mmCIF file of C-alpha atoms in Angstrom:
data_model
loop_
_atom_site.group_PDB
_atom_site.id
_atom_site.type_symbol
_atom_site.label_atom_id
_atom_site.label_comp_id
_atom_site.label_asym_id
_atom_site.label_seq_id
_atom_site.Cartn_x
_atom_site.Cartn_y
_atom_site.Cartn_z
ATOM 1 C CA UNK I 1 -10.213 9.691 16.281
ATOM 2 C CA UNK I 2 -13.686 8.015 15.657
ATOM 3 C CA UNK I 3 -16.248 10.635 14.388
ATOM 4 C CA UNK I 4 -19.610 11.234 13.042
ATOM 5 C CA UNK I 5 -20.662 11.813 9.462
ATOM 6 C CA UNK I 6 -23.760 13.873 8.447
ATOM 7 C CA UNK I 7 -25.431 12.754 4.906
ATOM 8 C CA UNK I 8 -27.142 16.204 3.373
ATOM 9 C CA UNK I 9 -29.940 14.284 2.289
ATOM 10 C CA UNK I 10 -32.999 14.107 5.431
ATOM 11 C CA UNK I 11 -29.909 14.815 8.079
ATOM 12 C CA UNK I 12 -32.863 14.968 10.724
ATOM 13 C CA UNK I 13 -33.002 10.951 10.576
ATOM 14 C CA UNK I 14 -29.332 10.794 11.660
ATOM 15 C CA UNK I 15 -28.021 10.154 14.913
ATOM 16 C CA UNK I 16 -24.568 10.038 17.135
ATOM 17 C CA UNK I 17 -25.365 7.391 18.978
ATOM 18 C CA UNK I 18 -22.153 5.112 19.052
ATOM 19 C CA UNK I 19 -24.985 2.561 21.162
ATOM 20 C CA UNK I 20 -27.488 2.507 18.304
ATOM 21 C CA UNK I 21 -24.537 1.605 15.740
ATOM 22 C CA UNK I 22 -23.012 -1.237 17.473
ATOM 23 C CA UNK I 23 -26.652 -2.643 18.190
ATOM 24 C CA UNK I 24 -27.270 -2.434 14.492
ATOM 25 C CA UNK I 25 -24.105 -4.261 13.695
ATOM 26 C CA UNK I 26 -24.186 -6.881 16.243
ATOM 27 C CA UNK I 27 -28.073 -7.684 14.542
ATOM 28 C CA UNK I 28 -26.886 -7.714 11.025
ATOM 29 C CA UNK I 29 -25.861 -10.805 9.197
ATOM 30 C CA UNK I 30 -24.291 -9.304 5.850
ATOM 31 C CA UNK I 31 -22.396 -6.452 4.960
ATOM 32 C CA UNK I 32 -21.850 -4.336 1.996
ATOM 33 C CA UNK I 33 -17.844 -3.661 1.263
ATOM 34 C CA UNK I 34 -17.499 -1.131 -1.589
ATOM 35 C CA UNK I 35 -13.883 -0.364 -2.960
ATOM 36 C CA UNK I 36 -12.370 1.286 -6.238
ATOM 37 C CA UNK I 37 -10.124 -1.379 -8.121
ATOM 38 C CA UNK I 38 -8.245 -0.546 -10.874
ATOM 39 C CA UNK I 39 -10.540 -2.064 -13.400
ATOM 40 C CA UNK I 40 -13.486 -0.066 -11.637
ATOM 41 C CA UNK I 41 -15.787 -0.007 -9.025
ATOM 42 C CA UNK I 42 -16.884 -2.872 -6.841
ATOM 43 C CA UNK I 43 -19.663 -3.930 -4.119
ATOM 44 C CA UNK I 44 -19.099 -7.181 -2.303
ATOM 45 C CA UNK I 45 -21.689 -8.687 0.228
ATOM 46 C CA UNK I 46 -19.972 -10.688 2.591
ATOM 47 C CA UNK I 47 -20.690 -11.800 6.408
ATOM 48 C CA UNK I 48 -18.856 -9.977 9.149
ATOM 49 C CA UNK I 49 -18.366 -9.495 12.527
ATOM 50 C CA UNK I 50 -18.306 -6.474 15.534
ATOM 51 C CA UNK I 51 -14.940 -7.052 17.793
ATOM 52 C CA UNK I 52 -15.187 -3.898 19.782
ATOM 53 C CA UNK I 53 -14.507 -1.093 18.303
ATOM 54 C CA UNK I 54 -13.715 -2.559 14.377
ATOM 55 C CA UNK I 55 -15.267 -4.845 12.203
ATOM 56 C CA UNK I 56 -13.950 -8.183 10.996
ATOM 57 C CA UNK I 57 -14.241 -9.683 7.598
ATOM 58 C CA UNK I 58 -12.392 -13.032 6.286
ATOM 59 C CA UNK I 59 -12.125 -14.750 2.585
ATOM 60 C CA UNK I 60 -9.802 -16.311 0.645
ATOM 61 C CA UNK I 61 -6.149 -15.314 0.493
ATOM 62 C CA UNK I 62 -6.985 -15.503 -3.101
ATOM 63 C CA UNK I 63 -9.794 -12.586 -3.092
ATOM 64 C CA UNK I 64 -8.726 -9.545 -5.093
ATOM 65 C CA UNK I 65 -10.858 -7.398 -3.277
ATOM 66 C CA UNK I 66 -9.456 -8.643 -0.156
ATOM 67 C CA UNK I 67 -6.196 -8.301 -1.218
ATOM 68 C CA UNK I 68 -6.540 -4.476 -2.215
ATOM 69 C CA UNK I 69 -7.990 -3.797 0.965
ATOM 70 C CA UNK I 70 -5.125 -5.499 3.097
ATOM 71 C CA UNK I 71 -3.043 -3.005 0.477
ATOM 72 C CA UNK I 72 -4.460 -0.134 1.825
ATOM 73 C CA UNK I 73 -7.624 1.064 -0.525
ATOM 74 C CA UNK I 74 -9.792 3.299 1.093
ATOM 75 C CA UNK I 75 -13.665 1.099 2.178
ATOM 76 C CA UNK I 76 -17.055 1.712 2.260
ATOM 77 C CA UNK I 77 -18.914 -1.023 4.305
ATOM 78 C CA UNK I 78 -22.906 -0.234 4.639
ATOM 79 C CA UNK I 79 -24.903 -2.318 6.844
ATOM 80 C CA UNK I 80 -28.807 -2.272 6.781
ATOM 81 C CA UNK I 81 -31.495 -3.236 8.689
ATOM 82 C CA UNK I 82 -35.189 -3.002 7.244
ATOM 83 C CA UNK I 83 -37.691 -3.009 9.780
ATOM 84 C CA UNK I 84 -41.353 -2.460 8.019
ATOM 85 C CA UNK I 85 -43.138 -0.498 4.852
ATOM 86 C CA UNK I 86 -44.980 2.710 5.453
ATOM 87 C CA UNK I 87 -48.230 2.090 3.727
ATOM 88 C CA UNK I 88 -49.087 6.259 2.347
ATOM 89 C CA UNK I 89 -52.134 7.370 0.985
ATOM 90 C CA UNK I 90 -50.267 7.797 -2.151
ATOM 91 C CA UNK I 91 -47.081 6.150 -3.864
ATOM 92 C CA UNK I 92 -44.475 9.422 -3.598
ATOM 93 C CA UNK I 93 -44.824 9.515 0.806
ATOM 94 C CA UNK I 94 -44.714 5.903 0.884
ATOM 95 C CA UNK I 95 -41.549 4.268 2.391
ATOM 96 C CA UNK I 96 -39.804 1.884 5.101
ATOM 97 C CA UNK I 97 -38.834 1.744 8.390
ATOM 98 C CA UNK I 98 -34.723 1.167 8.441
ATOM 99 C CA UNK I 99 -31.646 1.437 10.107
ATOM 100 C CA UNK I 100 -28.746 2.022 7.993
ATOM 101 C CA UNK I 101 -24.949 2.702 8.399
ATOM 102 C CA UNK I 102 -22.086 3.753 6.212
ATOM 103 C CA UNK I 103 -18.871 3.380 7.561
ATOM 104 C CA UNK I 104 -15.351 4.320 6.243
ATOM 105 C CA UNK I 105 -11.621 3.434 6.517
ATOM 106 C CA UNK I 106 -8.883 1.289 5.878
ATOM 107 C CA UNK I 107 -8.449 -2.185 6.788
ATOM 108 C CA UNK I 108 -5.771 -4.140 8.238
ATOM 109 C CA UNK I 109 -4.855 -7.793 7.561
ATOM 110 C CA UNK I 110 -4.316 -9.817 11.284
ATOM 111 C CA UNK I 111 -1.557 -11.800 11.954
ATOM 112 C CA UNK I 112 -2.756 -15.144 12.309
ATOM 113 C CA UNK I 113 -2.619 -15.597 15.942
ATOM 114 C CA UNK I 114 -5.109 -12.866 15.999
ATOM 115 C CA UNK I 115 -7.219 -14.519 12.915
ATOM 116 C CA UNK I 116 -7.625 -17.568 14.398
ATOM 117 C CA UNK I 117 -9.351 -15.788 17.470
ATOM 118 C CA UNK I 118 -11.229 -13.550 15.391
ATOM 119 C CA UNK I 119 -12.677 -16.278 12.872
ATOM 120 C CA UNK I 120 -13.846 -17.971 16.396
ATOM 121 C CA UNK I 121 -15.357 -14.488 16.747
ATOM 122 C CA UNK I 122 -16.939 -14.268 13.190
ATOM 123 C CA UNK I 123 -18.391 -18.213 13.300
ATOM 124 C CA UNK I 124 -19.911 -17.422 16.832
ATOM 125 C CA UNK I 125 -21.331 -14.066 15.705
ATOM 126 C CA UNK I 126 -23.421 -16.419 13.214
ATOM 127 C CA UNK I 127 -24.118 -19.844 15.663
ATOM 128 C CA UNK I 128 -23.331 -18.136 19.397
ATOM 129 C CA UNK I 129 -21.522 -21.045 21.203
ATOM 130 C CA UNK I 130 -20.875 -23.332 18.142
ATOM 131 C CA UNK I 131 -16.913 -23.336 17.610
ATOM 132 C CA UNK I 132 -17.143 -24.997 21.432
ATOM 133 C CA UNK I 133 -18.793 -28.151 19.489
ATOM 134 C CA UNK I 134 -16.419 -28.092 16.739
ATOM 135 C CA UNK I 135 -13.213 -28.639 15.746
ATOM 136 C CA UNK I 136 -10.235 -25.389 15.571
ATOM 137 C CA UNK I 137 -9.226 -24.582 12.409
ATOM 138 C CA UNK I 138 -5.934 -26.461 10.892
ATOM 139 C CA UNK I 139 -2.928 -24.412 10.009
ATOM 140 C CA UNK I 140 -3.790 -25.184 6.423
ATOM 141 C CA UNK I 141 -7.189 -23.114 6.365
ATOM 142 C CA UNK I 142 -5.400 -21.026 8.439
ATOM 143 C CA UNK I 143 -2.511 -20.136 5.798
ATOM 144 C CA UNK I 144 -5.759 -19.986 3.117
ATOM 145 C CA UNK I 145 -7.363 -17.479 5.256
ATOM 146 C CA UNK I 146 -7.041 -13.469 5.208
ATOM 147 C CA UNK I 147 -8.533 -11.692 7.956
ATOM 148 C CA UNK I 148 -9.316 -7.791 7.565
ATOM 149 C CA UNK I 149 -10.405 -5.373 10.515
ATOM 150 C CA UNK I 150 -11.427 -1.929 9.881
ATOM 151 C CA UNK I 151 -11.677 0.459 12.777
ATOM 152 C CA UNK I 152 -14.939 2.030 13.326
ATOM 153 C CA UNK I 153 -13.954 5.445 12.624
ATOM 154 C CA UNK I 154 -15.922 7.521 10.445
ATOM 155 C CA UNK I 155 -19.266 6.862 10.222
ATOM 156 C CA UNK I 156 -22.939 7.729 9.830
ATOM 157 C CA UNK I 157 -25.829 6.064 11.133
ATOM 158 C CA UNK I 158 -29.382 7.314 9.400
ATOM 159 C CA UNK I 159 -32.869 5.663 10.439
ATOM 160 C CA UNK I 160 -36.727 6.304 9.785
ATOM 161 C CA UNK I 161 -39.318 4.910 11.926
ATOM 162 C CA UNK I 162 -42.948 5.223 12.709
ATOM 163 C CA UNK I 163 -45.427 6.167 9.977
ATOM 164 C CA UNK I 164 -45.546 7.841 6.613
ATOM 165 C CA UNK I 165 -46.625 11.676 6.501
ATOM 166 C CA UNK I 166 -49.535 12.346 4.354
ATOM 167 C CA UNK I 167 -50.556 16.353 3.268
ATOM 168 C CA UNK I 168 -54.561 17.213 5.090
ATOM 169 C CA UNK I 169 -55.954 16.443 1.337
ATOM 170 C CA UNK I 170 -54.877 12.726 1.124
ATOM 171 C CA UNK I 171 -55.931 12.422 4.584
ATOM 172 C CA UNK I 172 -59.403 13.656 4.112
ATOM 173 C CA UNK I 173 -59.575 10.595 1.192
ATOM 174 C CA UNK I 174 -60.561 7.743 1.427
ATOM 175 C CA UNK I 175 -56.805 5.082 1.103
ATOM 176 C CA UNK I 176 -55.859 2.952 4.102
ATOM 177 C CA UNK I 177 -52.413 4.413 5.359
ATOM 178 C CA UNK I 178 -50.419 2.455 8.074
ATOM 179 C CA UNK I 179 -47.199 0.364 8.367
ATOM 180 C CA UNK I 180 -46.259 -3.149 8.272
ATOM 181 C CA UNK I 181 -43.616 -4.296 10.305
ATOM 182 C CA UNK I 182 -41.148 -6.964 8.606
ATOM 183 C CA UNK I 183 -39.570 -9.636 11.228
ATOM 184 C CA UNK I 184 -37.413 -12.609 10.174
ATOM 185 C CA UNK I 185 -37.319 -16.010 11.593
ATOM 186 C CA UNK I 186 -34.968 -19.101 11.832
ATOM 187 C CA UNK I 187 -36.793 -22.765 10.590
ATOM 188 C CA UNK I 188 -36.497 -25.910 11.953
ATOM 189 C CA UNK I 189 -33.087 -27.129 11.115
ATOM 190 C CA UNK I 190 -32.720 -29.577 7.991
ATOM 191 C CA UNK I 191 -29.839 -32.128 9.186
ATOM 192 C CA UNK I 192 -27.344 -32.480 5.890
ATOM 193 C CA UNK I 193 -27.640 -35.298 3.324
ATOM 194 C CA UNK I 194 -23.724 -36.978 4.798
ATOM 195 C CA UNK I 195 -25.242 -36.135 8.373
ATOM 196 C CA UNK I 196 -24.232 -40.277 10.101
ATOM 197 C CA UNK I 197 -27.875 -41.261 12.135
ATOM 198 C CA UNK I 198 -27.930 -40.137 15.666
ATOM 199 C CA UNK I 199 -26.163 -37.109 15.867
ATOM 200 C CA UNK I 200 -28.310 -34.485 17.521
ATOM 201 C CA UNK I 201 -28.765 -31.308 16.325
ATOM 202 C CA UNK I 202 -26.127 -29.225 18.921
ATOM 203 C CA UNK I 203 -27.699 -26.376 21.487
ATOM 204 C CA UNK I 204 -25.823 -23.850 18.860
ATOM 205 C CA UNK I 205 -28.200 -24.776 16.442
ATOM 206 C CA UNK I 206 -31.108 -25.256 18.500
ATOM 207 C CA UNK I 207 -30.738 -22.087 20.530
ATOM 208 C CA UNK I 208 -31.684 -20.245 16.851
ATOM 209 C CA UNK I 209 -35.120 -21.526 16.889
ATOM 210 C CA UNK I 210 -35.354 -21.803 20.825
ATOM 211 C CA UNK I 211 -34.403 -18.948 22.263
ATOM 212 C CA UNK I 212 -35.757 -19.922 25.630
#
């Protein structure tokens, strides 16, 4: 049964909201996967993907870490979104604007009928559209291919917006106090060094800098 965890640090910036979460995981590129191995602890950024109601991850069928979680070791996957700085009047009530979540489990590995639909999934979280311009994936990168999915289960989802808070004596001063928003953007796409002349760059790609 999926449920809700509450951190005991600022537990008035959490929230329930199963909507907020997957919105926040459907934005976010990279993920944080944190696991005990036997020769100690371990923090892996790696992409990932929302399928519903779990989260896939792929690597090598060579990956340790992978390979402990297919075992059964219990995850930690964060996933973080930073929005903008809160500019304070001083340095201790300065801060961001985030979205963050923590969620826990145990992964399974996929069959690979199921992998080869969910790296589809995973390449057009990234480039929406592009495995329809490219080839399917041979049985050979198939066979060197894990897939993991970890049910979203247990979880937490903590976020701070708006501006900092400043005590009636730093506001009486005389420091600027405000926020600045952070956005990121795609660039015009550089075309590869092996790329044969008059292949145009595919609507996959172009729909990242052209939305429209």
């Amino acid at each position: 049964m999926a449920r809700t965890l509450t951190p005991s640090r600022m537990p008035d910036r959490t929230t329930n909201d199963r909507a907020a979460l997957d919105t926040l995981l459907d934005e976010v590129l990279v993920a944080h996967v944190g696991l005990s191995l036997d020769e100690g602890p371990l923090v892996i950024p790696t992409g990932f993907a929302r399928d519903g109601d779990r989260l896939l991850f792929h690597g090598s069928t060579g990956s340790g870490w992978l390979r402990a979680l297919a075992a059964g070791a219990d995850v930690c996957v964060t996933v973080t979104a930073l929005d903008g700085i809160k500019v304070a009047r001083s340095g201790f009530e300065s801060g961001m604007r985030y979205r963050s979540a923590c969620l826990f489990g145990r992964c399974t590995a996929l069959a690979r009928d199921e992998a080869a639909r969910a790296l589809d999934l995973i390449v057009d979280r990234v480039l929406p559209g592009r495995t329809a311009e490219v080839r399917p994936a041979t049985a050979k990168e198939l066979a060197a291919t894990m897939v993991l999915a970890l049910p979203i289960g247990e979880w937490s989802l903590k976020s701070s917006d708006g501006f900092a808070t400043d005590p009636a004596s730093d506001v009486a001063g005389q420091a600027w106090a405000g926020a600045v928003p952070i956005r990121t953007a795609y660039g015009e796409p550089e075309p590869g060094p092996d790329l044969r002349p008059g292949i145009e760059v595919p609507r996959s790609v172009r729909a990242l800098t052209d939305p429209r």
